[in-house]
CSV table of C-alpha atoms in Angstrom, one decimal:
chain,number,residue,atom,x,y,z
A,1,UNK,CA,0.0,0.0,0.0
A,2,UNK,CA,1.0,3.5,-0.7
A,3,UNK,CA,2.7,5.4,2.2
A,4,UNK,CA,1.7,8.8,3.1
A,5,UNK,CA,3.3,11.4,4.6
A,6,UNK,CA,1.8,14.2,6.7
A,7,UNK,CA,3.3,18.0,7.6
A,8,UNK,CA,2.4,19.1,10.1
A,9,UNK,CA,1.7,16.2,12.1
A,10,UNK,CA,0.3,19.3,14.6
A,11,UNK,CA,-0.2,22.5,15.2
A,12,UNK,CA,-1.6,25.6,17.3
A,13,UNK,CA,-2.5,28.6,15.8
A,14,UNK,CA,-3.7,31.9,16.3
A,15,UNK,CA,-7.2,33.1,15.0
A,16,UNK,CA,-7.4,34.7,11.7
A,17,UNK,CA,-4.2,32.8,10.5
A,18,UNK,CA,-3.9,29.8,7.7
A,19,UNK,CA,-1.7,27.0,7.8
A,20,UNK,CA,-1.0,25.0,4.8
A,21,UNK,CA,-0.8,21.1,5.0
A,22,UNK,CA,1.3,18.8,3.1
A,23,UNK,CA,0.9,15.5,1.6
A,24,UNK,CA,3.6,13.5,0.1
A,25,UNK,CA,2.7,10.6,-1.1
A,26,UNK,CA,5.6,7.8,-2.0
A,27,UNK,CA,3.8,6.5,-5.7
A,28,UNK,CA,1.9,7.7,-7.9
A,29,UNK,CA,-1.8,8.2,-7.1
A,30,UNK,CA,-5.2,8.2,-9.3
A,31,UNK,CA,-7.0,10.1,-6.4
A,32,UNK,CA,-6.5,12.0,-3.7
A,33,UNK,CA,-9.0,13.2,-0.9
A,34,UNK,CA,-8.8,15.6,2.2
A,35,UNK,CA,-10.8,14.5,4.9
A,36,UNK,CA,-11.5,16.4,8.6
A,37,UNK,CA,-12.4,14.7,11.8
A,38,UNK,CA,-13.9,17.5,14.3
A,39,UNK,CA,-13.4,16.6,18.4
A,40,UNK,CA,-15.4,13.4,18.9
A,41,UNK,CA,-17.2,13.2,15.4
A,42,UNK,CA,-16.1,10.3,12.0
A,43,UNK,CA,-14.3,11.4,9.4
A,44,UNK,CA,-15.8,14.0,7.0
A,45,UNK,CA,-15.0,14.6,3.1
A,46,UNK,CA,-13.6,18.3,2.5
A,47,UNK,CA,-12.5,18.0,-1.4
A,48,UNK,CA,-11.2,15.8,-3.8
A,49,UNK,CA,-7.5,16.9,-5.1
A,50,UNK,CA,-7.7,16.5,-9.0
A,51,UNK,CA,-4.5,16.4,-10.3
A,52,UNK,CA,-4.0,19.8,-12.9
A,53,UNK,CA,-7.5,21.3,-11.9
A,54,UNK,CA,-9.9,22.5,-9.3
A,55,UNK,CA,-10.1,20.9,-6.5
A,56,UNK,CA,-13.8,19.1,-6.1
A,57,UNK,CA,-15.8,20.3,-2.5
A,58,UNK,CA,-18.6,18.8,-1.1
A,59,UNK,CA,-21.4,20.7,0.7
A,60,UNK,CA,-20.4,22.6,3.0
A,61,UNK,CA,-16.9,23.3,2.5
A,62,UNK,CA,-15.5,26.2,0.0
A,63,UNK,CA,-12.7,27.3,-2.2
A,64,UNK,CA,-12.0,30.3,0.1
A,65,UNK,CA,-11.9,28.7,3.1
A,66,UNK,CA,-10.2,25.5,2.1
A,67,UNK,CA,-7.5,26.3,-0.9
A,68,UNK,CA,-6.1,22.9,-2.4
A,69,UNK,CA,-3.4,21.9,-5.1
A,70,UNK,CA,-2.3,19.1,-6.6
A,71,UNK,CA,0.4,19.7,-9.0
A,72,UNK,CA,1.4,16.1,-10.0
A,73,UNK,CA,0.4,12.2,-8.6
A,74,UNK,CA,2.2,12.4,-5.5
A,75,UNK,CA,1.5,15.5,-3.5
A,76,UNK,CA,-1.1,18.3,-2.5
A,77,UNK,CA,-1.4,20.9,0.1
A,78,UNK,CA,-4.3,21.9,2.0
A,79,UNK,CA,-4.5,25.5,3.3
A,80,UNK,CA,-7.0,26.1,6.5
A,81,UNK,CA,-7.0,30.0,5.9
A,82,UNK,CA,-8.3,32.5,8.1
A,83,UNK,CA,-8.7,30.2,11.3
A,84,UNK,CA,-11.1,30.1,14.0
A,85,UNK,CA,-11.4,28.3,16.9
A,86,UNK,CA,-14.5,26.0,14.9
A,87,UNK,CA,-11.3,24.8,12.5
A,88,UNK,CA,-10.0,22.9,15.7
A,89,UNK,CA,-9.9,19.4,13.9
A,90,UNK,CA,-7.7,16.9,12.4
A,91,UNK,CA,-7.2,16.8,9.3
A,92,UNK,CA,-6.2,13.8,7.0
A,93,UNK,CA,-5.2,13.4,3.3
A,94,UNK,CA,-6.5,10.1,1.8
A,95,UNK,CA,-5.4,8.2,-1.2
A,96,UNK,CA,-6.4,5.1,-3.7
A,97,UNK,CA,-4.4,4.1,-6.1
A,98,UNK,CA,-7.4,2.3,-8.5
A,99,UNK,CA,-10.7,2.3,-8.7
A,100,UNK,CA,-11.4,-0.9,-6.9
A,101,UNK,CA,-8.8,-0.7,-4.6
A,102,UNK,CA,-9.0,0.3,-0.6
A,103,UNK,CA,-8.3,3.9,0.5
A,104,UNK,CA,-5.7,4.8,2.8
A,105,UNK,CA,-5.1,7.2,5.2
A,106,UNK,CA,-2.2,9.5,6.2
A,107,UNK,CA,-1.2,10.1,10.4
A,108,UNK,CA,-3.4,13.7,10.2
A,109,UNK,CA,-2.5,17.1,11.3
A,110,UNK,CA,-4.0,18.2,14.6
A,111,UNK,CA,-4.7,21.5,14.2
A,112,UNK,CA,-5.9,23.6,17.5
A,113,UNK,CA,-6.9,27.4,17.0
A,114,UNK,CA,-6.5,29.6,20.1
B,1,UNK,CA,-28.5,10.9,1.9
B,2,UNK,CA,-26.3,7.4,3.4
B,3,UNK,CA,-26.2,7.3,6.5
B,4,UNK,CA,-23.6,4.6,8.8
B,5,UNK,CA,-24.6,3.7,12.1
B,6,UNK,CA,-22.1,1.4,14.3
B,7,UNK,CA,-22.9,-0.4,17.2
B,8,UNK,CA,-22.1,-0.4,19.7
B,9,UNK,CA,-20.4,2.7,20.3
B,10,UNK,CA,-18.0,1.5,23.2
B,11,UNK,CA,-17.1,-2.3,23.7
B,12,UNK,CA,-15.1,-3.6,26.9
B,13,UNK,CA,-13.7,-6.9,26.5
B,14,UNK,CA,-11.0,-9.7,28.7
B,15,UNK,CA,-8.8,-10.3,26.3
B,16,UNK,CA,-9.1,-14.3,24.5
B,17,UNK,CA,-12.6,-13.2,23.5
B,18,UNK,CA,-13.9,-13.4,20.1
B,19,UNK,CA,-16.2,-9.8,19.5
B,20,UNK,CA,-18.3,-8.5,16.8
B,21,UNK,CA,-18.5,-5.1,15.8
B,22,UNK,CA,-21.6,-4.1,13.9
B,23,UNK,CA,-22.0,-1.5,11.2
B,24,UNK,CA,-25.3,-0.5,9.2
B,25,UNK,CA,-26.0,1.6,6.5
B,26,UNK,CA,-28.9,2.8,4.7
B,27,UNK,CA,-28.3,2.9,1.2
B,28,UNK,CA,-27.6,-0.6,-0.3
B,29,UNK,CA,-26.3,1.0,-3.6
B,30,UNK,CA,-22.7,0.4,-2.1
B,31,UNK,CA,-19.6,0.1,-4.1
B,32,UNK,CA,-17.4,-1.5,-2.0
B,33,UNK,CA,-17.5,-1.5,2.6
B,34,UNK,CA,-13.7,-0.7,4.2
B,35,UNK,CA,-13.3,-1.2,7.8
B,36,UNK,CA,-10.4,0.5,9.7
B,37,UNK,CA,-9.1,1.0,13.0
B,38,UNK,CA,-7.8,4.4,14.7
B,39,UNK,CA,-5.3,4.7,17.1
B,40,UNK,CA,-5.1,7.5,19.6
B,41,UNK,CA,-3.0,9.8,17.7
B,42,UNK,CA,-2.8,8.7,14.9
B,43,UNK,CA,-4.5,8.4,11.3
B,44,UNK,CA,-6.6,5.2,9.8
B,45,UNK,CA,-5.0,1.8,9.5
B,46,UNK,CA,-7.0,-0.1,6.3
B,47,UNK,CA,-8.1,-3.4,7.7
B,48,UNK,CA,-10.4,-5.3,5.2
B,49,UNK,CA,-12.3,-3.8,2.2
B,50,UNK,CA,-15.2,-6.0,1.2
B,51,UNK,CA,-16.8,-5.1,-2.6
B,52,UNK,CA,-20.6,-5.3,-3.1
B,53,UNK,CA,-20.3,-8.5,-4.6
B,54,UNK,CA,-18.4,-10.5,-2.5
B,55,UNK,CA,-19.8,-11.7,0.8
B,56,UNK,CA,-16.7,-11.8,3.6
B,57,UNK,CA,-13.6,-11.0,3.4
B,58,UNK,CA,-10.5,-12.3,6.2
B,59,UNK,CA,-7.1,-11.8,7.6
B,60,UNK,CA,-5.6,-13.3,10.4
B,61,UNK,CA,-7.9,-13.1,13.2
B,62,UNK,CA,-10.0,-10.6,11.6
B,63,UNK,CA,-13.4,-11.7,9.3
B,64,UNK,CA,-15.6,-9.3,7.9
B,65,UNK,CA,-19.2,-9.7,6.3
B,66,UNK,CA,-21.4,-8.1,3.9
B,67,UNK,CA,-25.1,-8.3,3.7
B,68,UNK,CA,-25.8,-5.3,1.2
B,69,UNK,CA,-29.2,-6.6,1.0
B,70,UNK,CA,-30.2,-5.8,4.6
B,71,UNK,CA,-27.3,-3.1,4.8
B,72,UNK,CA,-25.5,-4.6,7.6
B,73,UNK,CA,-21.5,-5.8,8.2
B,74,UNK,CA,-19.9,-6.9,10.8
B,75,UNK,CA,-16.3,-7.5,11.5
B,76,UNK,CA,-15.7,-10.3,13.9
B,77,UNK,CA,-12.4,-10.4,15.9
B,78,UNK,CA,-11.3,-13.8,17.2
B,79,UNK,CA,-9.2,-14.1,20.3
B,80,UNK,CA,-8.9,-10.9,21.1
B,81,UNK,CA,-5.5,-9.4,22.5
B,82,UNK,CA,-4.9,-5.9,24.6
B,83,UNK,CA,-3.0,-4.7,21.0
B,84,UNK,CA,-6.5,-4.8,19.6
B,85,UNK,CA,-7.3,-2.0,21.4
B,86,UNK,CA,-8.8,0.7,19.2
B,87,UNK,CA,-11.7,2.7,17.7
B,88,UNK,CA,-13.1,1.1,14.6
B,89,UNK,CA,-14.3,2.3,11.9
B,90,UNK,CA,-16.6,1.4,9.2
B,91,UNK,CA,-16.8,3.5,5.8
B,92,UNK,CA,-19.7,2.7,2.5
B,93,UNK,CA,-18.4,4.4,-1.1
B,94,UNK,CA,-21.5,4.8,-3.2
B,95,UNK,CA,-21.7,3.0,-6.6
B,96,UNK,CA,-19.9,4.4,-9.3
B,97,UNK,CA,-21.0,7.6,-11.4
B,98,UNK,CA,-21.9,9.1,-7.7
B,99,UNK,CA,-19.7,10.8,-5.3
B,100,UNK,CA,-16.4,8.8,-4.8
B,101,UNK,CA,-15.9,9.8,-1.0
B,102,UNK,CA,-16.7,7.2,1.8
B,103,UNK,CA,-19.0,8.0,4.1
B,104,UNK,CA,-18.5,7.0,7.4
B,105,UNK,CA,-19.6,5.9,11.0
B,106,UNK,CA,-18.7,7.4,14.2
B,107,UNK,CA,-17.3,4.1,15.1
B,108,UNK,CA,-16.7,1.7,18.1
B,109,UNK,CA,-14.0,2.0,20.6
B,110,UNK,CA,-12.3,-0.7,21.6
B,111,UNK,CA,-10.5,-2.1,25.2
B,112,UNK,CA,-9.0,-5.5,25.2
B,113,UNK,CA,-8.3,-5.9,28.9
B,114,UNK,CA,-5.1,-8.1,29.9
């Protein structure tokens, strides 16, 4: 399986700040997800990382707040930008490396927002 | 809108038990069912994935089931040992042409007590 790398692994940060995640991946990957777990809750979907385009977002979750790239098969950033105490979460880039195969999970960033 | 239920949410065990872990959804138009666990502190370790058409899937101790039908799984854990201790999680992807993110339950927690 596909090892993932994480940087940060954590984090604390002042309000009204952004931090920028990255995600290094050690092969070549079809997809690439970013995922947040808030205190307590399962893992939600943020955006898929397309590879030369936009980012995809699901409900909830915006281009402004939440700034991806993914400039070739093995990496991406996340950026958390203007943070607020709400953004407290961990955050956790996902990969699979075919359609039918299982998805895998970097260590996360734990990100806290004073 | 799929939703994941797991039950239950908390499971204390002496450790040489065998244990079930339950996970339910409510849309059967699966893909494929992934179960992993989560240690404190870190990210997702990828334990079995089952596709929609199979009916179980094993490794080692661990033996996971499939029942898209009813929209049920269960991961069964023979002779438990105190390194078994972890929250686990169960996660549905939709069929393909939907979204491809996994959808997830809040998951069960874990103590394997020596």
């Amino acid at each position: 399986s596909a090892v993932i790398s994480q940087k940060p692994s954590r984090d604390i940060c002042q309000r009204g700040t952004s931090l920028t995640i990255q995600c290094q991946v050690d092969s070549q990957v079809t997809m690439m997800f970013w995922y947040r777990q808030q205190p307590g809750q399962s893992l939600t979907l943020i955006a898929t990382a397309n590879q030369g385009s936009e980012a995809t977002y699901e409900s909830g979750f915006v281009i402004d707040k939440f700034p991806i790239s993914r400039p070739n098969l093995t990496f991406s950033t996340l950026t958390v930008s203007n943070m607020s105490p709400e953004d407290s979460s961990i955050y956790l880039c996902s990969v699979r490396t075919g359609h039918n195969q299982p998805q895998h999970f970097g260590d996360g960033t734990r990100l806290s927002i004073l | 809108k799929q939703e994941v239920t797991q039950i239950p949410a908390a499971l204390s065990v002496p450790e040489g038990e065998n244990l079930v872990l339950n996970c339910s959804f409510t849309d059967s138009a699966i893909y494929n069912l992934q179960w992993f666990r989560q240690d404190p502190g870190k990210g997702l370790t990828s334990l079995l994935l089952i596709q929609s058409s199979q009916r179980e899937q094993t490794s080692g101790r661990l033996n996971a089931s499939l029942d898209k039908s009813s929209g049920r799984s269960t991961l069964y854990i023979a002779a438990s040992q105190p390194g078994d201790s972890a929250t686990y999680l169960c996660a549905v992807r939709r069929t393909q042409g939907g979204s491809e993110k996994l959808v997830f339950g809040k998951g069960t927690k874990l103590t394997v007590n020596p």
